[in-house]
Short mmCIF file of C-alpha atoms in Angstrom, two decimals:
data_model
loop_
_atom_site.label_atom_id
_atom_site.label_comp_id
_atom_site.label_asym_id
_atom_site.label_seq_id
_atom_site.Cartn_x
_atom_site.Cartn_y
_atom_site.Cartn_z
CA MET A 1 92.00 -58.07 189.80
CA ASN A 2 92.64 -62.06 190.38
CA LYS A 3 89.89 -63.97 191.50
CA ASP A 4 92.11 -66.24 193.58
CA ILE A 5 92.98 -63.36 195.74
CA PRO A 6 91.15 -61.75 198.20
CA LEU A 7 89.70 -58.34 197.22
CA SER A 8 90.51 -56.76 200.34
CA LEU A 9 94.20 -57.85 200.06
CA GLN A 10 94.32 -57.00 196.43
CA THR A 11 93.07 -53.59 197.60
CA TYR A 12 95.67 -53.08 200.26
CA ILE A 13 98.34 -54.07 197.84
CA GLU A 14 97.52 -51.82 195.16
CA GLN A 15 96.92 -48.59 197.58
CA GLU A 16 99.92 -49.15 199.90
CA ILE A 17 102.53 -51.61 198.40
CA ILE A 18 102.67 -51.23 194.70
CA PRO A 19 102.95 -47.28 195.07
CA CYS A 20 106.28 -47.69 196.81
CA TYR A 21 108.01 -48.91 193.72
CA GLU A 22 107.22 -45.24 192.15
CA GLN A 23 110.28 -43.98 194.08
CA PHE A 24 112.82 -46.48 192.81
CA ASP A 25 115.07 -46.35 190.03
CA THR A 26 113.56 -46.89 186.48
CA ALA A 27 114.28 -50.82 186.37
CA HIS A 28 112.25 -51.23 189.40
CA GLN A 29 109.09 -49.41 188.87
CA THR A 30 105.54 -50.40 189.59
CA ASP A 31 105.70 -52.12 186.07
CA HIS A 32 108.46 -54.24 187.48
CA ALA A 33 106.42 -55.28 190.30
CA ARG A 34 103.20 -56.17 188.19
CA THR A 35 105.19 -58.24 185.92
CA VAL A 36 106.95 -60.33 188.75
CA ILE A 37 103.38 -60.59 190.23
CA ASP A 38 102.13 -61.92 186.96
CA GLU A 39 105.17 -64.34 186.47
CA SER A 40 104.93 -65.56 190.00
CA LEU A 41 101.04 -66.40 189.68
CA LYS A 42 101.87 -68.41 186.05
CA ILE A 43 104.32 -70.47 187.85
CA ALA A 44 102.40 -71.22 190.87
CA PRO A 45 99.77 -73.82 189.54
CA TYR A 46 102.91 -76.33 188.91
CA TYR A 47 103.28 -76.43 192.42
CA LYS A 48 101.22 -77.16 195.50
CA VAL A 49 101.46 -73.65 196.89
CA ASN A 50 99.17 -70.90 198.21
CA PRO A 51 98.56 -68.48 195.44
CA ILE A 52 97.92 -65.60 197.86
CA MET A 53 101.04 -66.31 199.45
CA VAL A 54 102.83 -66.04 196.12
CA TYR A 55 100.87 -62.80 195.00
CA THR A 56 102.07 -61.39 198.28
CA VAL A 57 105.81 -62.49 198.25
CA ALA A 58 105.90 -60.90 194.73
CA ALA A 59 104.29 -57.61 195.63
CA TYR A 60 106.77 -57.12 198.68
CA HIS A 61 110.04 -58.49 196.91
CA ASP A 62 111.81 -55.19 196.45
CA ILE A 63 110.01 -52.77 198.62
CA GLY A 64 113.51 -52.60 200.75
CA LEU A 65 115.18 -50.42 197.98
CA CYS A 66 113.80 -47.68 199.77
CA GLU A 67 116.91 -48.32 201.83
CA GLY A 68 119.30 -48.96 199.08
CA ARG A 69 120.36 -51.98 196.83
CA GLU A 70 122.77 -53.63 198.79
CA LEU A 71 120.61 -55.05 201.57
CA HIS A 72 117.29 -54.43 199.83
CA HIS A 73 116.09 -58.34 200.03
CA ILE A 74 116.87 -58.46 203.76
CA ILE A 75 115.17 -54.98 204.38
CA SER A 76 112.07 -56.09 202.03
CA ALA A 77 111.76 -59.06 204.39
CA GLN A 78 112.01 -57.00 207.60
CA MET A 79 109.19 -54.78 206.15
CA LEU A 80 106.94 -57.59 205.16
CA ARG A 81 107.25 -59.16 208.61
CA ALA A 82 106.47 -55.77 210.16
CA ASP A 83 103.31 -55.30 208.45
CA LYS A 84 100.65 -55.96 210.91
CA ARG A 85 97.85 -55.58 208.31
CA LEU A 86 98.93 -58.94 207.06
CA LYS A 87 97.67 -60.88 210.12
CA GLU A 88 94.50 -60.13 208.62
CA TRP A 89 95.08 -62.85 205.96
CA PHE A 90 97.95 -64.97 207.10
CA THR A 91 98.94 -66.81 210.10
CA ASP A 92 102.64 -66.32 211.63
CA GLU A 93 104.04 -69.19 209.97
CA GLN A 94 103.01 -68.14 206.51
CA ILE A 95 104.09 -64.65 207.10
CA CYS A 96 107.45 -66.29 208.42
CA ILE A 97 107.70 -68.50 205.04
CA MET A 98 106.96 -65.26 202.94
CA ALA A 99 109.61 -63.00 204.58
CA GLU A 100 112.26 -65.96 204.05
CA ALA A 101 111.33 -65.83 200.46
CA VAL A 102 111.60 -62.40 199.80
CA GLU A 103 114.82 -62.41 201.68
CA ASP A 104 116.04 -65.38 199.31
CA HIS A 105 115.07 -64.04 195.99
CA ARG A 106 118.16 -61.96 195.31
CA ALA A 107 119.98 -63.34 192.20
CA SER A 108 123.47 -62.97 193.87
CA ASN A 109 122.60 -65.30 196.56
CA GLN A 110 124.70 -68.29 196.67
CA ASN A 111 122.22 -70.78 198.71
CA GLU A 112 119.16 -72.15 197.37
CA PRO A 113 116.18 -70.47 198.63
CA ARG A 114 114.54 -72.22 201.50
CA SER A 115 111.31 -72.77 200.27
CA ILE A 116 109.37 -73.25 197.01
CA TYR A 117 107.93 -69.87 197.44
CA GLY A 118 111.44 -68.41 197.46
CA LYS A 119 112.39 -70.36 194.36
CA ILE A 120 109.15 -68.95 192.43
CA ILE A 121 109.84 -65.17 193.22
CA ALA A 122 113.66 -65.76 192.53
CA GLU A 123 112.71 -67.02 189.00
CA ALA A 124 109.89 -64.63 188.39
CA ASP A 125 112.11 -61.71 189.11
CA ARG A 126 114.77 -62.98 186.66
CA ILE A 127 112.69 -62.11 183.77
CA ILE A 128 115.32 -63.02 181.13
CA GLY A 129 113.95 -61.69 177.92
CA PRO A 130 116.88 -60.28 176.29
CA THR A 131 115.31 -57.10 175.38
CA THR A 132 114.04 -56.39 178.90
CA THR A 133 117.01 -57.46 180.54
CA LEU A 134 119.39 -55.50 178.63
CA LEU A 135 117.01 -52.26 178.89
CA ARG A 136 117.00 -52.73 182.54
CA THR A 137 120.81 -52.96 182.72
CA VAL A 138 121.12 -49.50 180.82
CA GLN A 139 118.48 -48.06 182.98
CA TYR A 140 120.21 -49.26 186.10
CA GLY A 141 123.33 -47.66 185.09
CA LEU A 142 121.95 -44.39 184.32
CA SER A 143 120.10 -44.08 187.26
CA HIS A 144 122.87 -45.33 189.81
CA TYR A 145 126.02 -44.05 187.90
CA PRO A 146 124.91 -40.83 186.42
CA GLN A 147 128.41 -39.47 186.37
CA LEU A 148 129.71 -41.99 183.88
CA ASN A 149 129.86 -41.17 180.29
CA GLN A 150 128.64 -43.36 177.51
CA LYS A 151 132.06 -45.24 177.30
CA GLU A 152 131.89 -45.88 181.23
CA GLN A 153 128.31 -46.89 181.01
CA TYR A 154 128.91 -49.50 178.24
CA ILE A 155 131.96 -50.74 180.39
CA ARG A 156 129.67 -51.47 183.58
CA PHE A 157 126.97 -52.67 181.46
CA ARG A 158 129.00 -55.65 179.96
CA LYS A 159 130.75 -56.33 183.17
CA HIS A 160 127.71 -56.73 184.88
CA LEU A 161 126.07 -58.88 181.90
CA LEU A 162 129.15 -61.35 181.77
CA GLU A 163 129.16 -61.53 185.73
CA LYS A 164 125.57 -62.39 186.24
CA TYR A 165 124.24 -63.86 182.91
CA ALA A 166 127.28 -65.26 180.75
CA GLU A 167 128.41 -69.06 181.20
CA GLY A 168 129.54 -69.48 184.94
CA GLY A 169 127.76 -66.38 185.97
CA TYR A 170 126.28 -66.23 189.40
CA LEU A 171 122.60 -66.20 188.07
CA LYS A 172 120.88 -69.71 189.16
CA LEU A 173 117.46 -71.11 187.58
CA TRP A 174 115.23 -72.92 190.03
CA ILE A 175 111.90 -73.57 187.91
CA PRO A 176 112.11 -75.64 185.08
CA GLU A 177 108.65 -75.05 184.27
CA SER A 178 109.58 -71.18 183.36
CA ASP A 179 110.95 -69.84 179.92
CA ASN A 180 113.74 -68.41 181.37
CA ALA A 181 116.27 -71.39 180.39
CA ILE A 182 115.41 -70.53 176.82
CA ARG A 183 115.62 -66.80 177.39
CA LEU A 184 118.78 -67.02 178.95
CA THR A 185 120.37 -69.18 176.04
CA GLU A 186 119.23 -66.19 173.47
CA LEU A 187 120.65 -63.42 175.69
CA ARG A 188 124.06 -65.34 176.27
CA HIS A 189 124.36 -65.23 172.41
CA ILE A 190 124.10 -61.47 172.49
CA ILE A 191 126.44 -61.16 175.26
CA ALA A 192 128.90 -63.45 173.49
CA ASP A 193 128.85 -61.31 170.23
CA GLU A 194 130.50 -57.94 171.69
CA ILE A 195 129.96 -56.20 168.43
CA LYS A 196 126.23 -56.84 168.48
CA LEU A 197 126.14 -56.21 172.01
CA LYS A 198 127.52 -52.84 171.66
CA LYS A 199 125.13 -51.89 169.04
CA VAL A 200 122.30 -52.81 171.29
CA PHE A 201 123.64 -50.82 173.88
CA ASN A 202 124.29 -47.59 171.86
CA ARG A 203 120.64 -47.82 170.61
CA LEU A 204 119.11 -48.34 174.20
CA PHE A 205 121.39 -45.74 175.66
CA GLY A 206 120.61 -43.27 173.07
CA SER A 207 116.85 -43.83 173.43
CA GLU A 208 117.00 -43.68 177.25
CA MET A 209 119.07 -40.41 177.08
CA THR A 210 116.37 -38.89 174.71
CA LYS A 211 113.43 -39.97 177.24
CA ARG A 212 115.42 -38.33 180.18
CA LYS A 213 116.18 -34.98 178.22
CA ASN A 214 112.35 -34.91 177.20
CA ASN A 215 111.27 -35.62 180.78
CA GLN A 216 113.58 -32.71 182.02
CA ARG A 217 112.27 -30.39 179.46
CA ASN A 218 108.55 -31.19 180.16
CA SER A 219 109.11 -30.69 183.94
CA LEU A 220 110.28 -27.06 183.50
#
């Protein structure tokens, strides 16, 4: 438990919000939610922000995935606004700021987040560690496009990485105090070397397929 966050709020988030991520794809499970929370709270001390709000924004940022990927940031914000329990800890103004931050966090958004809270969650959600990013990209493809064979999965994998993370990609970084700029440079070196990229993909793809087959056998 984080000493800066009211125990009652942490209990509510842990029991009612974090478990929502269990129903999502493997790239957006509870471990993702907890990582984004941890990253957000690491960034928060650099700015004059309310850590309780930062924590809550991070916890709610992807819960709208229950209604699909395309509008998940909007649905997540709506769900935060509609959660009457939050009034126990926050004013209406704070809830509005948090909802806007959740709505602004999506990497493909072209506009700058409206508040520092939006910038913090957007940055924390990037988690650009090359290994993590590449693995999550493989996992997302397998979960959302199971009909694709390995060759087709690789084409989708590389296309997504080029569009989002390569030079000129749509990803924007907002927080200079994070380590993402260094990690992004490392990731871009891998993306630019297609022979290396394909080797990494094949290794990750094989590992994920083995895990899925083992899980299927264990569930029988």
